[in-house]
Amino acid sequence: MIVLWSAAKCSEFLGLEPPKKYTVPVPRIPEQGEAVKEPSMKVSGSSAIRCYAPATGRYLGLIIPSTPAGIDRAVERAHAAQKIWATTSFDSRRQVLATLLQFVLKNQDEICRIASLDSGKTMIDASLGEILVTAEKLRWTINHGEKSLRPSRRPTNILMMYKTNEVRYEPLGVVAALVSWNYPFHNLLGPIISAIFAGNGIVVKASENTAWSASYFTSIVRGALSVCGHDPSLVQSVVCWPQTANHLTSHPGISHITFIGSRQVAHKVASSAAKALIPVLAELGGKDAAIVLDSAKSDLPRVAEILLRGTFQASGQNCIGIERIIACPAVYDTLISILEPRIKALRVGSVLDASPSSPIDVGAMVTSASFERLENLILSAVNDGARLLVGGSRLKHSKFPYGHYFQPTLIVDVTPEMVIANEECFAPICVLMRAESPKHAVEIANKPDFGLGASVFGKVPSLLDWSGEGDATMEVAAGVKSGMVSINDFAVYYAVQLPFGGVGGSGYGRFAGEEGLRGLCNPKSVCRDRWNLFGIRTAIPKGMRYPIPDTSRGFAFASGVVEMGYGISLWDKLRGLGNLMRNS
């Protein structure tokens, strides 16, 4: 079935200008040398950013950070290129994206290796979290982007029946994106894909934590532009320290900002952007709940596999990762019995340095900065009555002592009042909570000040379901306060390019899908004459022309227009018409 579906979808690419081939030099990896023993990006006596592999501590190089003057130049170059790019056809833009997609697919091994080296994730996590989702965003934009950005016809009314109305989606100019470090390839390319298809230029600020790979990943996009005959300066990337980032977020040459990161930093970005009245889209992570209802009992083996993937993907450093499992009474103990041995068996390490006889399940964390906070969250929960069944602390790896590792953790009997149930962990920590009923599960899920994604597992409505359990599943999905929800799955809304974003403390605005693409445009409202050929257009009646000859009759005329256009009944409309005619 999947093969047939794929064959059918391939036909959507027919008629496009064929993708072009190109190459991009792969960054040189320094010879294996002494590891960076102190996990710091800062170098004493220098402003340079020190890059190292978080899985091993291996030194990767120094990056000279951008200065305010450098950011000015980047914005200026993007503007110059965007003026021409804005005039290109959708066919030309599709060719660039198809060329980029072809490169990504043919070079995915190398891209995954670079992303894994710079972020510590496994190759499997890179394939799913870097390549698959980027390929999907490219595919969706190639196939559906133009439809989303075509002029949108809008309805008229009786008074304006001689007008035709539409909304045109025009480029904003040069936009910016400040992206997080957990997915260095996808988070960089995602905003670029949408921005350039909408006709914009873009400046992306990559995280200092993954500065080493940012230049290579940017060059992949610039290479696609160049080989298709366009100015690669359309896409710019910068890496800088936080104090310099304010220059970008308040830059008068920037028309829109996409921010992916923490709530604490989002306040600073929004404050800075307000100086230049730059609109901000903020995606700030979450405390996503996976609710497992009693009606999922017969499906628990499959559900457990999804819960494990959703929790430990990218070592838990996933904004839509499963942060809490909320299980109802009939499935709670069974879930513990399934999850505990599986989590104990997880193998941690550097996948790029592991031998075939020592496979790795969970990679490193990008930074060790949160380890003390995580240990305190777990200790506090245990002191308040939770049970720690697996892990619970940082791991001093026997083979990679300078890597950033946290033990895969399972903590159960967590209650809604515990801090660990309310703070985002962003780590390989499986938190299990008990709910007494579906209603109680929703209450628990909605307690933290987050609302990004969610999952609900249980029976769904069907003609064969007379129990009402399917309806309960849908009621739970409706009751969870979140921007997105997957039913009987995890995070699949992103794999089909539905609008992505949250509510409450998880931010505001949406990227991905039609809403995300349109959000990078100026929605210009255009109203024009429908029958101009016949001379039918607006003319100010004699009694309403300045200076108004009789204001009383003028007011009566205006009242008649309103009543004729908006009267509730036919009689009201006829009465308005009469007033209009008597006072014209």
Coordinates of C-alpha atoms in Angstrom, one line a residue:
M1 CA 0.0 0.0 0.0
I2 CA 2.8 2.4 0.9
V3 CA 4.6 1.7 -2.4
L4 CA 1.5 2.4 -4.4
W5 CA 0.8 5.6 -2.4
S6 CA 4.4 6.7 -3.0
A7 CA 4.1 5.9 -6.8
A8 CA 1.0 8.0 -7.0
K9 CA 2.6 10.9 -5.1
C10 CA 5.7 10.8 -7.3
S11 CA 3.4 11.8 -10.2
E12 CA 2.9 15.1 -8.4
F13 CA 6.5 16.0 -9.2
L14 CA 5.9 15.5 -13.0
G15 CA 6.0 18.7 -15.0
L16 CA 8.5 20.3 -12.6
E17 CA 11.8 21.6 -13.9
P18 CA 14.2 18.6 -13.2
P19 CA 16.3 18.9 -10.0
K20 CA 20.0 19.7 -10.6
K21 CA 23.0 18.0 -9.2
Y22 CA 25.6 19.8 -7.1
T23 CA 28.2 19.1 -4.4
V24 CA 29.0 20.8 -1.1
P25 CA 32.4 20.4 0.6
V26 CA 32.0 18.4 3.9
P27 CA 33.5 20.1 6.9
R28 CA 36.9 18.8 7.9
I29 CA 36.8 16.8 11.1
P30 CA 40.0 17.3 13.1
E31 CA 42.1 14.2 13.8
Q32 CA 41.2 12.5 17.1
G33 CA 43.0 14.5 19.7
E34 CA 42.6 15.4 23.3
A35 CA 39.0 15.8 24.5
V36 CA 37.6 19.1 25.8
K37 CA 37.7 18.3 29.5
E38 CA 35.7 21.3 30.6
P39 CA 32.3 21.5 28.9
S40 CA 32.4 25.1 27.9
M41 CA 32.0 26.8 24.6
K42 CA 34.0 29.8 25.8
V43 CA 37.7 30.2 25.4
S44 CA 39.7 32.2 27.9
G45 CA 40.9 35.4 26.4
S46 CA 39.0 35.0 23.2
S47 CA 35.5 35.7 21.8
A48 CA 35.6 32.6 19.7
I49 CA 33.1 29.8 20.1
R50 CA 34.7 26.5 21.0
C51 CA 33.0 23.5 19.3
Y52 CA 33.2 20.0 20.5
A53 CA 31.4 16.7 20.2
P54 CA 29.0 16.3 23.2
A55 CA 29.2 12.5 23.0
T56 CA 33.0 12.3 23.4
G57 CA 34.3 15.8 24.2
R58 CA 36.3 15.7 20.9
Y59 CA 37.5 19.1 19.8
L60 CA 35.9 20.2 16.5
G61 CA 37.2 23.7 16.0
L62 CA 36.7 27.4 16.7
I63 CA 34.0 29.6 15.2
I64 CA 34.5 33.3 15.1
P65 CA 31.1 34.8 16.2
S66 CA 29.3 37.4 14.1
T67 CA 29.4 41.0 15.1
P68 CA 26.7 43.6 14.8
A69 CA 28.5 44.9 11.6
G70 CA 28.5 41.3 10.3
I71 CA 24.8 41.0 11.0
D72 CA 24.2 44.2 9.1
R73 CA 26.1 42.9 6.1
A74 CA 24.1 39.6 6.2
V75 CA 20.8 41.5 6.2
E76 CA 21.9 43.8 3.5
R77 CA 23.0 40.9 1.2
A78 CA 19.8 39.0 1.8
H79 CA 17.8 42.2 0.9
A80 CA 19.7 42.7 -2.3
A81 CA 19.0 39.1 -3.4
Q82 CA 15.4 39.1 -2.2
K83 CA 14.4 42.0 -4.5
I84 CA 15.1 39.7 -7.5
W85 CA 14.0 36.5 -5.9
A86 CA 10.5 38.0 -5.1
T87 CA 9.9 38.2 -8.8
T88 CA 10.6 34.5 -9.5
S89 CA 7.8 32.1 -10.4
F90 CA 6.6 29.3 -8.2
D91 CA 8.0 26.9 -10.7
S92 CA 11.5 28.3 -10.2
R93 CA 11.1 28.1 -6.4
R94 CA 9.9 24.5 -6.7
Q95 CA 12.9 23.6 -8.8
V96 CA 15.2 24.9 -6.0
L97 CA 13.4 22.9 -3.4
A98 CA 13.4 19.8 -5.6
T99 CA 17.1 20.2 -6.1
L100 CA 17.6 20.6 -2.4
L101 CA 15.4 17.5 -1.7
Q102 CA 17.5 15.4 -4.1
F103 CA 20.7 16.5 -2.4
V104 CA 19.4 15.7 1.1
L105 CA 18.2 12.2 0.1
K106 CA 21.5 11.4 -1.7
N107 CA 23.7 12.7 1.1
Q108 CA 21.6 11.8 4.1
D109 CA 24.4 9.5 5.6
E110 CA 26.8 12.4 5.6
I111 CA 24.2 14.9 6.9
C112 CA 23.3 12.5 9.7
R113 CA 26.9 12.0 10.7
I114 CA 27.6 15.7 10.9
A115 CA 24.4 16.3 12.9
S116 CA 25.2 13.4 15.2
L117 CA 28.7 14.6 15.7
D118 CA 27.6 18.1 16.6
S119 CA 24.6 17.2 18.8
G120 CA 25.4 13.7 20.2
K121 CA 22.3 12.0 18.8
T122 CA 22.3 8.6 17.3
M123 CA 22.2 8.0 13.6
I124 CA 18.6 6.6 13.8
D125 CA 17.5 9.7 15.7
A126 CA 19.2 11.9 13.1
S127 CA 17.5 10.0 10.3
L128 CA 14.0 10.4 11.8
G129 CA 14.5 13.9 13.4
E130 CA 16.7 15.6 10.8
I131 CA 16.2 13.9 7.4
L132 CA 12.6 12.5 7.4
V133 CA 10.9 15.7 8.6
T134 CA 13.0 17.9 6.4
A135 CA 12.2 15.7 3.4
E136 CA 8.5 15.9 4.3
K137 CA 8.6 19.7 4.6
L138 CA 10.2 19.9 1.2
R139 CA 7.7 17.5 -0.4
W140 CA 4.7 19.3 1.1
T141 CA 6.0 22.7 0.0
I142 CA 6.7 21.5 -3.5
N143 CA 3.3 19.9 -3.9
H144 CA 1.1 22.3 -1.9
G145 CA 2.9 25.6 -1.3
E146 CA 1.7 27.4 -4.4
K147 CA -1.9 26.5 -3.6
S148 CA -1.5 28.0 -0.1
L149 CA -0.1 31.2 -1.5
R150 CA -2.4 31.8 -4.5
P151 CA -4.8 34.7 -4.2
S152 CA -7.7 33.7 -2.0
R153 CA -11.1 34.7 -3.1
R154 CA -13.4 36.2 -0.4
P155 CA -17.2 36.7 -0.3
T156 CA -18.9 40.1 -0.8
N157 CA -22.3 41.5 0.3
I158 CA -25.4 43.0 -1.2
L159 CA -24.0 46.6 -1.0
M160 CA -20.7 45.6 -2.5
M161 CA -22.1 43.0 -5.0
Y162 CA -20.3 44.9 -7.8
K163 CA -16.9 44.2 -6.2
T164 CA -14.7 41.2 -6.3
N165 CA -12.5 40.6 -3.2
E166 CA -9.3 38.6 -2.7
V167 CA -6.3 38.3 -0.4
R168 CA -2.9 38.2 -2.0
Y169 CA 0.1 36.7 -0.1
E170 CA 3.1 38.8 -0.8
P171 CA 6.7 38.4 0.5
L172 CA 7.6 40.3 3.6
G173 CA 11.2 41.0 2.5
V174 CA 13.9 39.5 4.8
V175 CA 12.8 37.5 7.8
A176 CA 14.9 36.0 10.6
A177 CA 14.9 32.7 12.5
L178 CA 16.6 32.0 15.8
V179 CA 16.7 28.2 16.2
S180 CA 17.5 25.7 18.9
W181 CA 20.3 23.2 19.0
N182 CA 18.4 19.9 19.4
Y183 CA 18.0 19.3 15.7
P184 CA 20.8 21.3 14.0
F185 CA 19.9 20.4 10.4
H186 CA 16.2 20.4 10.5
N187 CA 15.7 23.4 12.7
L188 CA 18.0 25.4 10.4
L189 CA 16.4 24.3 7.1
G190 CA 12.8 24.3 8.2
P191 CA 12.4 28.1 8.4
I192 CA 14.5 28.6 5.3
I193 CA 12.3 26.3 3.2
S194 CA 9.1 28.2 4.0
A195 CA 10.8 31.7 3.9
I196 CA 12.2 31.3 0.4
F197 CA 9.2 29.6 -1.1
A198 CA 7.1 32.6 0.1
G199 CA 9.5 34.9 -1.8
N200 CA 11.5 36.1 1.2
G201 CA 15.2 36.3 2.0
I202 CA 16.2 34.9 5.4
V203 CA 18.9 35.3 8.1
V204 CA 19.1 32.3 10.5
K205 CA 20.9 32.5 13.8
A206 CA 22.1 29.0 14.7
S207 CA 22.7 28.0 18.3
E208 CA 26.2 28.4 19.7
N209 CA 25.9 24.8 20.8
T210 CA 25.8 23.5 17.3
A211 CA 27.8 26.3 15.6
W212 CA 30.2 23.8 13.9
S213 CA 27.7 22.3 11.6
A214 CA 25.7 25.5 10.8
S215 CA 27.9 26.7 8.0
Y216 CA 27.8 23.3 6.2
F217 CA 24.1 23.0 6.5
T218 CA 23.5 26.5 5.2
S219 CA 25.8 25.8 2.3
I220 CA 23.6 22.9 1.2
V221 CA 20.7 25.4 0.7
R222 CA 22.9 28.0 -0.9
G223 CA 24.3 25.4 -3.3
A224 CA 20.7 24.5 -4.5
L225 CA 20.0 28.2 -5.1
S226 CA 23.3 28.7 -7.0
V227 CA 23.0 25.7 -9.2
C228 CA 19.5 26.7 -10.3
G229 CA 20.8 30.2 -11.3
H230 CA 19.8 32.2 -8.2
D231 CA 21.8 34.4 -5.8
P232 CA 22.8 32.3 -2.8
S233 CA 23.0 35.4 -0.7
L234 CA 19.3 35.1 -0.3
V235 CA 20.0 32.8 2.6
Q236 CA 22.3 33.9 5.4
S237 CA 23.3 32.2 8.6
V238 CA 25.0 33.8 11.6
V239 CA 26.4 32.5 14.9
C240 CA 26.9 34.8 17.8
W241 CA 26.8 35.2 21.5
P242 CA 23.5 36.1 23.1
Q243 CA 24.4 39.7 23.8
T244 CA 24.9 40.2 20.0
A245 CA 21.7 38.5 19.0
N246 CA 19.7 41.5 20.1
H247 CA 21.1 43.4 17.1
L248 CA 19.4 40.9 14.8
T249 CA 16.1 40.7 16.8
S250 CA 15.7 44.5 16.7
H251 CA 17.1 45.1 13.3
P252 CA 14.9 47.4 11.2
G253 CA 15.7 45.3 8.1
I254 CA 13.9 42.3 9.5
S255 CA 10.2 41.8 8.9
H256 CA 9.4 38.7 10.9
I257 CA 11.1 36.5 13.5
T258 CA 10.7 32.8 14.1
F259 CA 12.0 31.8 17.5
I260 CA 12.5 28.3 18.7
G261 CA 13.9 28.0 22.2
S262 CA 13.2 28.6 25.9
R263 CA 10.5 30.8 27.5
Q264 CA 13.2 32.7 29.3
V265 CA 15.0 33.7 26.1
A266 CA 11.7 34.3 24.3
H267 CA 10.9 37.2 26.7
K268 CA 14.2 38.8 25.7
V269 CA 13.6 38.2 22.0
A270 CA 10.1 39.6 22.1
S271 CA 11.2 42.7 24.1
S272 CA 14.0 43.3 21.6
A273 CA 11.7 42.8 18.6
A274 CA 9.2 45.2 20.0
K275 CA 11.7 48.1 19.5
A276 CA 11.3 47.7 15.8
L277 CA 7.7 46.4 15.9
I278 CA 8.8 43.1 14.4
P279 CA 6.2 40.3 14.8
V280 CA 7.5 37.2 16.5
L281 CA 6.4 33.5 16.2
A282 CA 7.5 31.7 19.4
E283 CA 7.8 28.0 19.8
L284 CA 8.8 27.4 23.4
G285 CA 8.7 23.7 24.1
G286 CA 6.2 21.8 26.3
K287 CA 5.4 19.3 28.9
D288 CA 3.6 17.0 26.5
A289 CA 1.4 14.4 28.0
A290 CA 0.7 10.9 26.6
I291 CA -2.7 9.8 28.1
V292 CA -3.3 6.1 28.1
L293 CA -6.9 5.2 28.7
D294 CA -8.2 1.9 30.0
S295 CA -9.7 1.1 26.6
A296 CA -6.1 0.9 25.2
K297 CA -5.4 -2.2 27.4
S298 CA -5.4 -4.7 24.6
D299 CA -3.1 -2.5 22.5
L300 CA -0.5 -1.9 25.3
P301 CA 2.5 -3.7 23.7
R302 CA 2.2 -1.4 20.6
V303 CA 1.5 1.7 22.7
A304 CA 4.6 1.0 24.9
E305 CA 6.8 1.0 21.9
I306 CA 5.5 4.4 20.8
L307 CA 5.9 5.7 24.4
L308 CA 9.5 4.6 24.5
R309 CA 10.3 6.2 21.1
G310 CA 8.5 9.4 22.1
T311 CA 10.3 9.7 25.4
F312 CA 13.9 8.8 24.4
Q313 CA 14.1 10.1 20.9
A314 CA 17.1 12.4 20.7
S315 CA 17.8 11.6 24.4
G316 CA 14.5 13.4 25.3
Q317 CA 15.7 16.7 23.7
N318 CA 12.6 17.0 21.7
C319 CA 10.2 19.9 22.0
I320 CA 7.2 17.5 21.3
G321 CA 8.7 14.6 23.1
I322 CA 6.6 12.7 25.7
E323 CA 7.4 14.4 29.0
R324 CA 4.6 12.7 31.0
I325 CA 2.7 9.4 30.6
I326 CA -0.7 9.7 32.3
A327 CA -2.2 6.2 32.7
C328 CA -5.6 5.1 33.9
P329 CA -6.0 2.4 36.6
A330 CA -6.5 -0.7 34.3
V331 CA -3.2 0.0 32.4
Y332 CA -1.0 1.7 35.0
D333 CA 0.7 -1.3 36.6
T334 CA 1.0 -3.2 33.2
L335 CA 2.8 -0.3 31.7
I336 CA 5.3 -0.2 34.5
S337 CA 6.0 -3.9 34.0
I338 CA 6.6 -3.3 30.3
L339 CA 8.6 -0.1 30.5
E340 CA 10.9 -0.9 33.4
P341 CA 13.0 -3.8 31.9
R342 CA 13.1 -2.0 28.5
I343 CA 14.5 1.2 29.9
K344 CA 17.0 -0.7 32.1
A345 CA 18.2 -2.3 28.9
L346 CA 18.9 0.9 27.0
R347 CA 22.5 1.3 25.9
V348 CA 24.0 4.8 26.1
G349 CA 27.0 6.1 24.2
S350 CA 28.5 7.6 21.1
V351 CA 27.1 5.9 18.0
L352 CA 29.9 7.2 15.7
D353 CA 32.5 5.6 17.9
A354 CA 30.7 2.4 18.9
S355 CA 31.6 -1.0 17.4
P356 CA 29.0 -3.2 15.6
S357 CA 29.2 -5.5 18.6
S358 CA 28.2 -2.6 21.0
P359 CA 25.2 -0.9 19.5
I360 CA 23.9 2.3 21.0
D361 CA 20.2 3.2 21.7
V362 CA 20.5 6.6 23.4
G363 CA 23.0 9.2 22.6
A364 CA 24.5 12.1 24.5
M365 CA 22.8 15.3 25.5
V366 CA 24.0 18.5 23.8
T367 CA 25.0 20.1 27.0
S368 CA 25.4 19.1 30.7
A369 CA 24.1 22.5 31.9
S370 CA 20.8 21.0 33.1
F371 CA 22.2 17.9 34.9
E372 CA 22.1 19.3 38.4
R373 CA 18.6 20.7 37.8
L374 CA 17.4 17.3 36.6
E375 CA 18.9 15.4 39.5
N376 CA 17.2 17.8 41.9
L377 CA 13.9 17.4 40.2
I378 CA 14.1 13.6 40.5
L379 CA 15.4 13.7 44.1
S380 CA 12.6 16.1 45.1
A381 CA 10.0 13.8 43.6
V382 CA 11.4 10.8 45.4
N383 CA 11.3 12.7 48.6
D384 CA 7.7 13.5 48.0
G385 CA 6.7 9.8 47.4
A386 CA 7.6 9.0 43.8
R387 CA 9.4 5.7 43.1
L388 CA 12.7 5.8 41.1
L389 CA 12.9 2.5 39.2
V390 CA 15.7 3.2 36.7
G391 CA 18.5 5.7 36.4
G392 CA 18.0 9.1 38.0
S393 CA 21.4 10.8 37.6
R394 CA 24.2 11.8 35.2
L395 CA 26.3 9.1 33.8
K396 CA 30.1 9.0 33.8
H397 CA 30.6 6.9 30.7
S398 CA 33.4 4.4 31.0
K399 CA 34.5 4.9 27.4
F400 CA 33.6 8.5 26.9
P401 CA 34.2 10.2 30.3
Y402 CA 34.0 13.7 28.8
G403 CA 30.7 13.1 27.1
H404 CA 27.4 14.6 28.3
Y405 CA 25.3 11.6 29.3
F406 CA 22.3 11.3 31.6
Q407 CA 21.0 7.8 32.5
P408 CA 17.7 6.8 30.9
T409 CA 15.3 7.2 33.8
L410 CA 12.0 5.8 34.8
I411 CA 10.2 7.5 37.7
V412 CA 6.6 6.4 38.6
D413 CA 3.9 7.4 41.1
V414 CA 4.5 11.0 40.2
T415 CA 1.7 13.3 41.3
P416 CA 0.6 16.6 39.7
E417 CA 1.9 18.7 42.6
M418 CA 5.5 17.5 42.1
V419 CA 7.8 20.0 40.4
I420 CA 9.0 17.3 37.9
A421 CA 5.4 17.0 36.7
N422 CA 5.3 20.7 35.8
E423 CA 8.8 21.7 34.5
E424 CA 10.1 20.6 31.1
C425 CA 12.8 18.1 31.6
F426 CA 14.1 17.9 28.0
A427 CA 16.0 14.8 28.9
P428 CA 15.8 11.0 28.8
I429 CA 13.4 10.8 31.7
C430 CA 10.2 8.8 31.6
V431 CA 7.6 10.2 34.1
L432 CA 4.6 8.0 34.8
M433 CA 1.5 9.4 36.5
R434 CA -1.7 7.7 37.6
A435 CA -5.2 9.0 36.6
E436 CA -8.4 7.7 38.2
S437 CA -10.5 8.5 35.1
P438 CA -10.4 10.1 31.7
K439 CA -11.6 13.3 33.2
H440 CA -8.9 13.2 35.8
A441 CA -6.3 12.5 33.1
V442 CA -7.3 15.7 31.3
E443 CA -7.0 17.7 34.6
I444 CA -3.5 16.3 35.2
A445 CA -2.5 17.0 31.6
N446 CA -3.7 20.6 31.7
K447 CA -2.0 21.5 35.0
P448 CA 1.4 22.7 33.8
D449 CA 1.6 26.1 32.1
F450 CA 2.5 24.5 28.8
G451 CA 0.4 23.4 25.8
L452 CA 2.4 22.3 22.8
G453 CA 1.5 18.7 21.8
A454 CA -0.2 15.7 23.3
S455 CA -1.1 12.0 22.6
V456 CA -4.2 10.1 23.5
F457 CA -4.3 6.3 23.4
G458 CA -7.6 4.4 23.5
K459 CA -10.4 3.1 21.4
V460 CA -11.7 5.4 18.6
P461 CA -15.4 5.7 17.5
S462 CA -16.5 3.0 15.0
L463 CA -19.7 1.3 13.9
L464 CA -18.7 -1.8 15.9
D465 CA -18.1 0.2 19.2
W466 CA -21.2 0.2 21.3
S467 CA -19.3 0.8 24.5
G468 CA -18.9 4.6 24.1
E469 CA -15.2 4.2 24.9
G470 CA -14.3 5.6 21.4
D471 CA -16.3 8.8 22.2
A472 CA -14.4 9.1 25.5
T473 CA -11.1 9.0 23.7
M474 CA -12.2 11.9 21.4
E475 CA -13.5 13.8 24.4
V476 CA -10.1 13.5 26.1
A477 CA -8.4 14.7 22.9
A478 CA -10.7 17.7 22.8
G479 CA -10.2 18.5 26.5
V480 CA -6.4 18.7 26.4
K481 CA -5.2 22.2 26.1
S482 CA -2.6 22.0 23.4
G483 CA -1.8 23.2 19.9
M484 CA -1.6 19.7 18.5
V485 CA -2.7 16.1 19.4
S486 CA -2.1 12.7 18.0
I487 CA -4.6 10.0 18.6
N488 CA -3.1 6.5 19.1
D489 CA 0.3 7.8 18.0
F490 CA 3.0 10.3 18.8
A491 CA 3.8 13.6 17.1
V492 CA 2.5 12.5 13.7
Y493 CA 0.9 15.9 13.1
Y494 CA 4.4 17.1 12.2
A495 CA 5.0 14.3 9.8
V496 CA 2.1 15.5 7.6
Q497 CA 2.9 19.3 7.9
L498 CA -0.1 20.3 10.0
P499 CA 0.4 23.8 11.6
F500 CA 2.9 23.5 14.4
G501 CA 2.7 25.5 17.6
G502 CA 1.3 25.7 21.1
V503 CA -0.8 27.7 23.5
G504 CA -0.1 29.2 26.9
G505 CA 3.5 28.9 28.0
S506 CA 4.4 26.9 24.9
G507 CA 4.3 30.1 22.8
Y508 CA 2.2 31.6 20.0
G509 CA 1.9 31.5 16.2
R510 CA 2.3 28.5 13.9
F511 CA 4.9 27.3 11.5
A512 CA 4.5 24.4 9.0
G513 CA 1.5 23.8 6.7
E514 CA -0.6 26.5 5.0
E515 CA -0.8 28.6 8.2
G516 CA 2.9 28.6 8.6
L517 CA 3.6 29.5 5.0
R518 CA 1.0 32.3 5.0
G519 CA 2.4 33.6 8.2
L520 CA 5.6 34.6 6.4
C521 CA 3.6 36.8 4.0
N522 CA 1.9 40.1 3.9
P523 CA -1.8 39.2 3.5
K524 CA -2.8 42.1 1.2
S525 CA -6.5 42.7 0.9
V526 CA -7.5 43.7 -2.6
C527 CA -11.0 44.9 -3.6
R528 CA -11.8 45.8 -7.2
D529 CA -14.7 46.4 -9.5
R530 CA -16.4 43.3 -10.8
W531 CA -18.1 44.8 -13.9
N532 CA -15.7 47.7 -14.7
L533 CA -16.2 46.9 -18.4
F534 CA -19.8 48.1 -18.1
G535 CA -18.9 51.2 -16.1
I536 CA -20.4 49.8 -12.9
R537 CA -18.4 51.3 -10.1
T538 CA -18.7 53.4 -6.9
A539 CA -20.1 56.9 -7.4
I540 CA -20.9 59.3 -4.5
P541 CA -24.6 60.3 -4.7
K542 CA -25.3 64.0 -5.1
G543 CA -26.8 64.4 -1.7
M544 CA -23.6 62.9 0.0
R545 CA -21.0 65.0 -1.8
Y546 CA -19.0 67.6 0.1
P547 CA -20.1 70.1 1.0
I548 CA -23.3 68.2 1.9
P549 CA -26.3 70.3 0.7
D550 CA -28.8 68.9 3.4
T551 CA -27.3 67.0 6.3
S552 CA -30.7 65.7 7.5
R553 CA -31.6 64.2 4.1
G554 CA -28.0 63.0 3.9
F555 CA -28.3 61.1 7.2
A556 CA -31.7 59.6 6.2
F557 CA -30.1 58.5 2.9
A558 CA -27.1 56.9 4.8
S559 CA -29.6 55.2 7.2
G560 CA -31.5 53.8 4.2
V561 CA -28.3 52.3 2.8
V562 CA -27.5 50.6 6.1
E563 CA -31.0 49.2 6.5
M564 CA -31.2 48.0 2.9
G565 CA -27.9 46.2 3.3
Y566 CA -28.3 44.8 6.7
G567 CA -32.0 44.7 7.6
I568 CA -33.0 41.4 9.2
S569 CA -36.1 40.8 7.2
L570 CA -37.1 41.4 3.6
W571 CA -39.5 44.1 4.8
D572 CA -36.6 45.9 6.7
K573 CA -34.6 45.8 3.5
L574 CA -37.5 47.2 1.4
R575 CA -38.1 50.0 3.9
G576 CA -34.4 50.9 3.7
L577 CA -34.7 51.0 -0.1
G578 CA -37.6 53.4 0.3
N579 CA -35.7 55.7 2.6
L580 CA -32.8 55.7 0.2
M581 CA -35.0 56.6 -2.8
R582 CA -36.9 59.3 -1.0
N583 CA -33.7 61.1 0.1
S584 CA -31.6 60.6 -3.0

